[in-house]
Amino acid sequence: MGSTSTSNTHGEGLSRRNLIKRSAALGLIAVPTMSFLSACASSGGGNDQEKQKGEVTKDNPFGVTKGGTLDVVIFKGGFGDQYAIEWEKLYKAKYGPEISHLGTQEITGKLQPRFNAGNPPDVVDNSGAQQIKLDVLHKNGQLADLTELLEAPAPDDPSKKVKDILVPGTADKGFIGGKMHSLNYVYTVWGVWYSGKMFKDNGWEVPKTWDAFLQIMQDAKKKGIGGLAHQGKHPYYINVMIMDLIAKTGGLEAMKAIDNLEKNAFVGSEAAKQSIEAIYEIVDKGLLMPGTNSLDHIESQTAWNEGKAVFIPSGSWLENEQLKQTPEDFDMKFLPMPLLPGSKLPFEAIRAGAGEPFIVPEKAKNKAGGLEFLRLMCSKEWSTSFAQQANSLTIVQDGVDKSVQLRSGTKSAVEAVDACPVDQRFDYFYINWYSEMDESIRTASAELMAKRITPAEWLKRAQAAVDKAAKDPASANNKRQ
Amino acid sequence: MQQGKYRFVTGFLIVPVVLYAVFMIWPYMQTFGYSFTNWQGQSQEMSFVGLDNYTALFSDSVFLKALWHNVLLLVFLPVATILLALFFAYMVNVGGRGGAGGIRGVAGSGFYKILFFVPHVLSIAILAVLWRAIYRGDVAGLINGVFIKLGLSDPAHPIEWLNEPDLVLWCVAFVLLWWGVGFYLVLFSAAMQSVPKEIYEAALLDGASRTQSFFRVTLPLLWDTVQTAWVYLAILAMDCFALISVMTPGNSYGGGPDHNSEVMATYLMRNFLSFGKSGYACAMGVVILGLTLILSLVTLRISRRERIEY
């Protein structure tokens, strides 16, 4: 299509080219716009590479060829990429391919040109701030359907299928358009975090209700400690608190109403109204850590580590991310969202689920190898190796050897997961499904936290974002039960 | 002989011209093509949508806000930078008085020149990180720290410079000003030094004050340089991508709070990469290109004056 689209310009091409030439000669060509515009340029599609495919056996369900190549790209964030290098050694021992490994934070920058040119890698850990949005990749037919993977024999026990050994909900989290397109590998818990030591020193109890939660923050304020810190420059985090509170107050129905883009997801939802008003109360009573609204994630988390605030929202990667800044005796602890009166879910309910999406591009040269790589990730050996290197749990059931020592924060997160029955764990999907809606709600939340809009206005803005997303034709394919 | 010279010159020019065509002109043409499609940026599948992207663009309130911010910067940035740079350049070159009518800068001008130029040596990325620390919204920020020590602001409510809708754009603009003045100071200094000293001496003997000799002598003689500076600064004001995206709040490419520091470039990138609206983003790119070209031509045309020979 690239050539067709450029032919559209032929009518006006000449005069424009002259204009550009002339101004270029003057040395006035718009240097700044250059970098953006040239980013648009693609090198045209080339989908006719040779595919690598070998014989299919029970032990090799996708028919990986021996030798060949395997191209792996890993997001080098909080988990590093050492774990993947270990995996690749194991993979090489089995199939002996030439492996190319790239650990990077610039997923989009490195991969977008490759997707456009029809020359993507075989496995991608598509994560981090610069991930390529999954909804966009899916709309462009770039994601391999992983149903095949779910149905394949489990690596440690061929009598089971891969789908049987994953933590419940893992497959659903990777659903886009009704089919699994990403293997979200890291079992993540989202919620609020605090220092066990600070609690002990001040004689505070774990707050289970919203009132007790506010009480601690008020107590802290008197002692010159901020109540709640949040990563203000990135409103993603405060949205975790807002959305968790909505799900716990209104139950799973309230959560699904948002994911399913219902007309009363926010406006007209009593749970949403109560929740956002409760969050606003923190702002209104001056319980935010001073300045937190403008700090980025590292700045605010570090201030929190230094004891300048009691609570901070985040996912369970927090401990790993803050390793260097956390004092020895900090005793990091996970707190499920405290309850508003009349909540439908109990205090133990948490947002838990699969994070860190691994994908196999549809046009990968060695698609079979990519799928096999994901399958082997679901083995006990690889899962344990990940837990050791990255200090985090995986979505493989009982996949981590008991000998692996977890740190206090991760340990408390694991305890919280164990305390929460499977049917009370919840997880939002709209973030993967509707990037633009997510962005709009985040912007509204930042305004609310800065006290520039009221809860009523927030509800209106969030609903507007939902209504806009509902008009997207692609939204018809995303429904959760 | 003449023929041989042309061949010689052409031989040198052909490589850069081809490189320029392939890496500059061709991407522009492609962008133009893509701006008429619903391309999503992750594959070569797209269809022709005519002028839809352009019509959508001019009813997109965020884009219009971004455009307005660029216009504000366009008015403020070149004027402020050039005035300050001219003033400082004048002071360090011919502003000094005393001695036997000698024309020279104020005392310590060599040191000032270096000092002013230092910011320009830093890369934009370092600049952004540095100023984020200065503007940081809690007591650990440089300005807030000082303000709180001096009792000018309340430690419970420090000024969140980059999270204030009315301040954020100007905070970023100030960084650009701080960065730019040094460079244009050096540029104007070079131009001033090429002005014969006799002219100043004559003005001085005629009893011209500093202000008079600046407006009657220096500025007219520097007009060409000022004009060039104006065009470059205007182009800079149309961009601002790096600083805005690193310094300001918001999830992808900054522009916050609530689009209050959004410029066309940041909104373009967000649509291009995060939202998968690459065709739409290309339309923005074409608009930016168009505006920048018009701007450059208009600036050159209206500021055209007769050259003063000396």
mmCIF file of C-alpha atoms in Angstrom, chain A residues 62-242:
data_model
loop_
_atom_site.group_PDB
_atom_site.id
_atom_site.type_symbol
_atom_site.label_atom_id
_atom_site.label_comp_id
_atom_site.label_asym_id
_atom_site.label_seq_id
_atom_site.Cartn_x
_atom_site.Cartn_y
_atom_site.Cartn_z
ATOM 1 C CA PHE A 62 5.168 -26.035 16.770
ATOM 2 C CA GLY A 63 7.749 -27.734 14.590
ATOM 3 C CA VAL A 64 10.836 -25.700 15.436
ATOM 4 C CA THR A 65 13.754 -26.355 13.107
ATOM 5 C CA LYS A 66 17.095 -27.218 14.621
ATOM 6 C CA GLY A 67 19.582 -24.435 14.031
ATOM 7 C CA GLY A 68 18.172 -21.455 12.176
ATOM 8 C CA THR A 69 17.794 -18.139 13.972
ATOM 9 C CA LEU A 70 15.864 -16.730 16.906
ATOM 10 C CA ASP A 71 15.461 -12.995 17.334
ATOM 11 C CA VAL A 72 14.522 -11.897 20.856
ATOM 12 C CA VAL A 73 13.772 -8.344 22.027
ATOM 13 C CA ILE A 74 13.330 -7.768 25.753
ATOM 14 C CA PHE A 75 12.150 -4.661 27.584
ATOM 15 C CA LYS A 76 15.009 -3.895 29.935
ATOM 16 C CA GLY A 77 13.089 -2.255 32.766
ATOM 17 C CA GLY A 78 12.559 -3.098 36.423
ATOM 18 C CA PHE A 79 13.262 -6.769 35.784
ATOM 19 C CA GLY A 80 16.426 -6.203 33.777
ATOM 20 C CA ASP A 81 17.119 -8.617 30.926
ATOM 21 C CA GLN A 82 19.516 -11.063 32.523
ATOM 22 C CA TYR A 83 16.692 -13.579 32.973
ATOM 23 C CA ALA A 84 16.139 -13.658 29.224
ATOM 24 C CA ILE A 85 19.827 -14.228 28.580
ATOM 25 C CA GLU A 86 19.643 -17.257 30.887
ATOM 26 C CA TRP A 87 16.582 -18.526 29.022
ATOM 27 C CA GLU A 88 18.269 -18.095 25.687
ATOM 28 C CA LYS A 89 21.140 -20.288 26.862
ATOM 29 C CA LEU A 90 18.624 -23.016 27.702
ATOM 30 C CA TYR A 91 16.859 -22.557 24.385
ATOM 31 C CA LYS A 92 20.109 -22.722 22.464
ATOM 32 C CA ALA A 93 21.028 -25.939 24.226
ATOM 33 C CA LYS A 94 17.800 -27.489 22.967
ATOM 34 C CA TYR A 95 17.453 -26.171 19.425
ATOM 35 C CA GLY A 96 20.861 -24.642 18.702
ATOM 36 C CA PRO A 97 19.804 -21.538 16.751
ATOM 37 C CA GLU A 98 21.772 -18.358 16.211
ATOM 38 C CA ILE A 99 20.199 -16.126 18.865
ATOM 39 C CA SER A 100 20.138 -12.388 18.581
ATOM 40 C CA HIS A 101 19.249 -10.685 21.841
ATOM 41 C CA LEU A 102 18.328 -7.050 22.315
ATOM 42 C CA GLY A 103 17.588 -5.627 25.760
ATOM 43 C CA THR A 104 16.180 -2.110 25.414
ATOM 44 C CA GLN A 105 13.801 0.458 26.885
ATOM 45 C CA GLU A 106 12.998 1.884 23.470
ATOM 46 C CA ILE A 107 10.610 -0.769 22.267
ATOM 47 C CA THR A 108 8.719 1.509 19.896
ATOM 48 C CA GLY A 109 11.772 3.192 18.462
ATOM 49 C CA LYS A 110 13.530 -0.068 17.765
ATOM 50 C CA LEU A 111 10.570 -2.118 16.592
ATOM 51 C CA GLN A 112 8.121 0.115 14.782
ATOM 52 C CA PRO A 113 10.241 0.315 11.634
ATOM 53 C CA ARG A 114 10.636 -3.450 11.716
ATOM 54 C CA PHE A 115 6.904 -4.062 12.019
ATOM 55 C CA ASN A 116 6.271 -1.639 9.186
ATOM 56 C CA ALA A 117 8.807 -3.326 6.993
ATOM 57 C CA GLY A 118 7.325 -6.741 7.731
ATOM 58 C CA ASN A 119 10.540 -7.838 9.406
ATOM 59 C CA PRO A 120 9.703 -8.136 13.126
ATOM 60 C CA PRO A 121 11.625 -10.212 15.699
ATOM 61 C CA ASP A 122 10.389 -13.639 16.832
ATOM 62 C CA VAL A 123 9.688 -12.863 20.504
ATOM 63 C CA VAL A 124 9.082 -9.462 22.077
ATOM 64 C CA ASP A 125 8.637 -8.475 25.703
ATOM 65 C CA ASN A 126 6.505 -5.481 24.752
ATOM 66 C CA SER A 127 6.468 -3.480 27.946
ATOM 67 C CA GLY A 128 7.490 -0.229 29.584
ATOM 68 C CA ALA A 129 6.626 3.372 28.875
ATOM 69 C CA GLN A 130 7.533 2.983 25.218
ATOM 70 C CA GLN A 131 5.697 -0.239 24.550
ATOM 71 C CA ILE A 132 3.902 -0.470 21.240
ATOM 72 C CA LYS A 133 0.253 -0.402 22.212
ATOM 73 C CA LEU A 134 -1.258 -3.842 21.852
ATOM 74 C CA ASP A 135 -4.565 -2.558 20.484
ATOM 75 C CA VAL A 136 -2.714 -0.799 17.690
ATOM 76 C CA LEU A 137 -0.587 -3.826 16.839
ATOM 77 C CA HIS A 138 -3.656 -6.029 16.845
ATOM 78 C CA LYS A 139 -5.621 -3.707 14.573
ATOM 79 C CA ASN A 140 -2.754 -3.976 12.112
ATOM 80 C CA GLY A 141 -2.742 -7.768 12.142
ATOM 81 C CA GLN A 142 0.742 -7.903 13.647
ATOM 82 C CA LEU A 143 0.072 -10.224 16.591
ATOM 83 C CA ALA A 144 0.145 -14.003 16.317
ATOM 84 C CA ASP A 145 -2.918 -15.747 17.707
ATOM 85 C CA LEU A 146 -1.681 -17.572 20.801
ATOM 86 C CA THR A 147 -4.592 -19.985 21.040
ATOM 87 C CA GLU A 148 -2.214 -22.531 19.568
ATOM 88 C CA LEU A 149 0.081 -21.983 22.524
ATOM 89 C CA LEU A 150 -2.720 -22.496 25.046
ATOM 90 C CA GLU A 151 -3.631 -25.805 23.441
ATOM 91 C CA ALA A 152 -0.043 -27.060 23.205
ATOM 92 C CA PRO A 153 1.289 -29.683 25.653
ATOM 93 C CA ALA A 154 2.722 -28.221 28.870
ATOM 94 C CA PRO A 155 6.522 -28.350 28.882
ATOM 95 C CA ASP A 156 6.927 -30.268 32.158
ATOM 96 C CA ASP A 157 3.940 -32.581 31.820
ATOM 97 C CA PRO A 158 2.803 -33.349 28.253
ATOM 98 C CA SER A 159 -0.444 -34.847 29.561
ATOM 99 C CA LYS A 160 -1.576 -31.306 30.401
ATOM 100 C CA LYS A 161 -2.023 -28.328 28.135
ATOM 101 C CA VAL A 162 -0.285 -25.003 28.632
ATOM 102 C CA LYS A 163 -3.618 -23.383 29.518
ATOM 103 C CA ASP A 164 -4.019 -25.791 32.449
ATOM 104 C CA ILE A 165 -0.813 -24.748 34.162
ATOM 105 C CA LEU A 166 -1.351 -20.974 33.996
ATOM 106 C CA VAL A 167 -2.810 -18.951 36.851
ATOM 107 C CA PRO A 168 -6.533 -18.405 36.137
ATOM 108 C CA GLY A 169 -7.180 -15.211 34.211
ATOM 109 C CA THR A 170 -3.810 -15.165 32.453
ATOM 110 C CA ALA A 171 -5.202 -16.041 29.052
ATOM 111 C CA ASP A 172 -8.054 -13.529 29.393
ATOM 112 C CA LYS A 173 -5.614 -10.728 30.140
ATOM 113 C CA GLY A 174 -4.011 -11.322 26.757
ATOM 114 C CA PHE A 175 -7.344 -11.261 24.954
ATOM 115 C CA ILE A 176 -7.827 -8.699 22.262
ATOM 116 C CA GLY A 177 -10.690 -9.140 19.861
ATOM 117 C CA GLY A 178 -11.775 -12.320 21.657
ATOM 118 C CA LYS A 179 -8.516 -14.255 21.236
ATOM 119 C CA MET A 180 -5.288 -14.454 23.201
ATOM 120 C CA HIS A 181 -2.566 -12.360 21.596
ATOM 121 C CA SER A 182 -0.109 -11.792 24.423
ATOM 122 C CA LEU A 183 1.304 -13.961 27.168
ATOM 123 C CA ASN A 184 1.395 -11.724 30.226
ATOM 124 C CA TYR A 185 4.136 -13.475 32.102
ATOM 125 C CA VAL A 186 4.637 -11.716 35.405
ATOM 126 C CA TYR A 187 2.090 -12.258 38.117
ATOM 127 C CA THR A 188 1.495 -8.753 39.357
ATOM 128 C CA VAL A 189 -0.426 -7.343 42.277
ATOM 129 C CA TRP A 190 -1.555 -3.724 42.305
ATOM 130 C CA GLY A 191 -2.477 -1.702 45.347
ATOM 131 C CA VAL A 192 -1.073 0.561 48.026
ATOM 132 C CA TRP A 193 2.306 0.112 49.742
ATOM 133 C CA TYR A 194 3.711 1.170 53.101
ATOM 134 C CA SER A 195 6.704 0.699 55.382
ATOM 135 C CA GLY A 196 6.238 -1.938 58.071
ATOM 136 C CA LYS A 197 8.818 -0.137 60.160
ATOM 137 C CA MET A 198 7.003 3.198 60.009
ATOM 138 C CA PHE A 199 3.797 1.463 61.066
ATOM 139 C CA LYS A 200 5.527 -0.194 63.987
ATOM 140 C CA ASP A 201 7.231 2.992 65.123
ATOM 141 C CA ASN A 202 3.942 4.876 65.125
ATOM 142 C CA GLY A 203 1.812 2.073 66.498
ATOM 143 C CA TRP A 204 -0.504 2.023 63.480
ATOM 144 C CA GLU A 205 -2.664 -0.954 62.582
ATOM 145 C CA VAL A 206 -3.306 -2.174 59.048
ATOM 146 C CA PRO A 207 -6.268 0.000 57.917
ATOM 147 C CA LYS A 208 -9.125 -2.024 56.522
ATOM 148 C CA THR A 209 -11.683 0.730 56.151
ATOM 149 C CA TRP A 210 -11.468 4.046 54.375
ATOM 150 C CA ASP A 211 -11.939 5.892 57.661
ATOM 151 C CA ALA A 212 -9.045 4.066 59.298
ATOM 152 C CA PHE A 213 -6.961 4.758 56.175
ATOM 153 C CA LEU A 214 -7.690 8.493 56.393
ATOM 154 C CA GLN A 215 -7.114 8.432 60.153
ATOM 155 C CA ILE A 216 -3.558 7.185 59.713
ATOM 156 C CA MET A 217 -2.873 9.834 57.112
ATOM 157 C CA GLN A 218 -4.226 12.530 59.416
ATOM 158 C CA ASP A 219 -2.131 11.230 62.262
ATOM 159 C CA ALA A 220 0.908 11.280 59.994
ATOM 160 C CA LYS A 221 0.175 14.837 58.916
ATOM 161 C CA LYS A 222 0.363 15.954 62.548
ATOM 162 C CA LYS A 223 3.805 14.386 62.749
ATOM 163 C CA GLY A 224 4.914 16.196 59.617
ATOM 164 C CA ILE A 225 4.686 13.180 57.339
ATOM 165 C CA GLY A 226 2.687 13.279 54.124
ATOM 166 C CA GLY A 227 -0.262 10.891 53.957
ATOM 167 C CA LEU A 228 -0.314 9.715 50.376
ATOM 168 C CA ALA A 229 2.424 10.058 47.791
ATOM 169 C CA HIS A 230 1.641 9.357 44.177
ATOM 170 C CA GLN A 231 3.591 9.465 40.943
ATOM 171 C CA GLY A 232 1.955 12.701 39.815
ATOM 172 C CA LYS A 233 3.809 13.148 36.553
ATOM 173 C CA HIS A 234 2.417 9.747 35.551
ATOM 174 C CA PRO A 235 -1.272 9.623 36.543
ATOM 175 C CA TYR A 236 -1.312 5.907 35.670
ATOM 176 C CA TYR A 237 -0.635 5.194 39.337
ATOM 177 C CA ILE A 238 -3.393 7.240 40.918
ATOM 178 C CA ASN A 239 -5.756 5.591 38.448
ATOM 179 C CA VAL A 240 -4.799 2.273 40.042
ATOM 180 C CA MET A 241 -6.213 3.545 43.334
ATOM 181 C CA ILE A 242 -9.296 5.088 41.761
#
